[in-house]
Amino acid sequence: MIYTVTFNPALDCVVRVSNVKHGIVNRCVQQDIYYGGKGVNVSVVLNNIGIPNKALGFAAGPTGQALLTGIESMGVDHDFVMLPEGQTRINVKMVEIADADDVYAAGEETAINASGPNIDAASLSALNETLEQTREGDIVVLSGAAHKSVPVDAYASIVAAQAAKGVRTVVDVTGPVLDCALSAGPFLVKPNDEEIAEILDVEDPTFDQIVEGARMLQEKGAVNVIVSLGSKGSVLLDEFGNLHQAPLIKGKLVNSVGAGDSMVAGFVGGYQQAVEAGLSGYERYEHAFKLAQACGSATAFSAGLAEKDLVDELLARL
């Protein structure tokens, strides 16, 4: 079973606007509401491609209830902890489009993210109790930054506790939380090229430097490292030292929201499929990485998150 954990989910409101003028009222040409948060996105994509999973995390207030009702309507199984105070955040993303008749055209994006509710110690303990249901061979995905009220070592504690049971963990977060979690040995981390540049303290890393940065993350404790390279595709450095490269799949960019989360969904779902099929270590990673590319691209080419038909179509091209 795959479990996702979202410490700070959100209702994501995406407005598409033509001919933006600042300082006055603007009318959007399209508004979409998505049930978001990085771990929630992973669960939705896994559900869309037919891979069983359960979404865990924290929700609060009326917006939290709306989030849970929404993902239930999409068929996502969940067991969220309801916080005693506050409200699940609402994030706003404005996409400036050139043609009002082509509402899902790519455009400059401006995001305003809320901070979210405090997470008290009792609620954090409740999440840890929920995670006691995992079993050897399961995968737990920890995605997205937590609220500042959460201790910096919270992810590391979960990784260590799950590793003791033979559960693989994915940590998709940045900064001190990632640094702390690396010491616990996560199965996968997924930085992008900008984050690798920060690790190496360089402005525009070369391909060799990106690989060097991935190896540094392995030396710090990560078992596998995927680095997304934007228009240059992505690379996977697996636990055996093999480097898997994938160019960007060609298609019309519509949406950047959730593309990285969709890659994570494809990877963990593909890895689980490969294990169940009895594939060898190298073949497991080849299959998982291909499904990661297909899922990430399917989201990038869609108004919402990846759907199975498009994922299958793109997978056939790899």
mmCIF file with all atom_site columns, C-alpha atoms in Angstrom, residues 19 27 30 35 39 70 100-101 107 153 167 204-205 211 217 242 280 300 310-311 314:
data_model
loop_
_atom_site.group_PDB
_atom_site.id
_atom_site.type_symbol
_atom_site.label_atom_id
_atom_site.label_alt_id
_atom_site.label_comp_id
_atom_site.label_asym_id
_atom_site.label_entity_id
_atom_site.label_seq_id
_atom_site.pdbx_PDB_ins_code
_atom_site.Cartn_x
_atom_site.Cartn_y
_atom_site.Cartn_z
_atom_site.occupancy
_atom_site.B_iso_or_equiv
_atom_site.pdbx_formal_charge
_atom_site.auth_seq_id
_atom_site.auth_comp_id
_atom_site.auth_asym_id
_atom_site.auth_atom_id
_atom_site.pdbx_PDB_model_num
ATOM 1  C CA . ASN A 1 19  ? -4.788  41.759 -20.138 1.00 0.00 ? 19  ASN A CA 1
ATOM 2  C CA . ARG A 1 27  ? -12.304 39.831 -14.383 1.00 0.00 ? 27  ARG A CA 1
ATOM 3  C CA . GLN A 1 30  ? -11.671 31.035 -16.181 1.00 0.00 ? 30  GLN A CA 1
ATOM 4  C CA . TYR A 1 35  ? -8.040  20.007 -3.952  1.00 0.00 ? 35  TYR A CA 1
ATOM 5  C CA . GLY A 1 39  ? 0.716   14.758 -1.019  1.00 0.00 ? 39  GLY A CA 1
ATOM 6  C CA . GLY A 1 70  ? -13.698 16.951 -2.688  1.00 0.00 ? 70  GLY A CA 1
ATOM 7  C CA . ALA A 1 100 ? -9.049  35.119 -23.848 1.00 0.00 ? 100 ALA A CA 1
ATOM 8  C CA . ASP A 1 101 ? -10.361 32.524 -26.314 1.00 0.00 ? 101 ASP A CA 1
ATOM 9  C CA . GLY A 1 107 ? 1.157   32.100 -19.384 1.00 0.00 ? 107 GLY A CA 1
ATOM 10 C CA . ASP A 1 153 ? 12.746  16.887 12.737  1.00 0.00 ? 153 ASP A CA 1
ATOM 11 C CA . VAL A 1 167 ? 8.665   0.768  4.911   1.00 0.00 ? 167 VAL A CA 1
ATOM 12 C CA . ASP A 1 204 ? 23.785  27.677 -13.305 1.00 0.00 ? 204 ASP A CA 1
ATOM 13 C CA . PRO A 1 205 ? 24.974  24.112 -12.686 1.00 0.00 ? 205 PRO A CA 1
ATOM 14 C CA . VAL A 1 211 ? 24.846  14.607 -11.025 1.00 0.00 ? 211 VAL A CA 1
ATOM 15 C CA . LEU A 1 217 ? 22.411  13.792 -1.440  1.00 0.00 ? 217 LEU A CA 1
ATOM 16 C CA . ASN A 1 242 ? 23.055  3.922  -12.305 1.00 0.00 ? 242 ASN A CA 1
ATOM 17 C CA . SER A 1 280 ? 15.139  -6.891 -11.015 1.00 0.00 ? 280 SER A CA 1
ATOM 18 C CA . ALA A 1 300 ? 1.788   19.485 -17.623 1.00 0.00 ? 300 ALA A CA 1
ATOM 19 C CA . LEU A 1 310 ? -3.048  10.375 -21.462 1.00 0.00 ? 310 LEU A CA 1
ATOM 20 C CA . VAL A 1 311 ? -0.535  8.696  -19.153 1.00 0.00 ? 311 VAL A CA 1
ATOM 21 C CA . LEU A 1 314 ? 2.687   9.121  -23.258 1.00 0.00 ? 314 LEU A CA 1
#
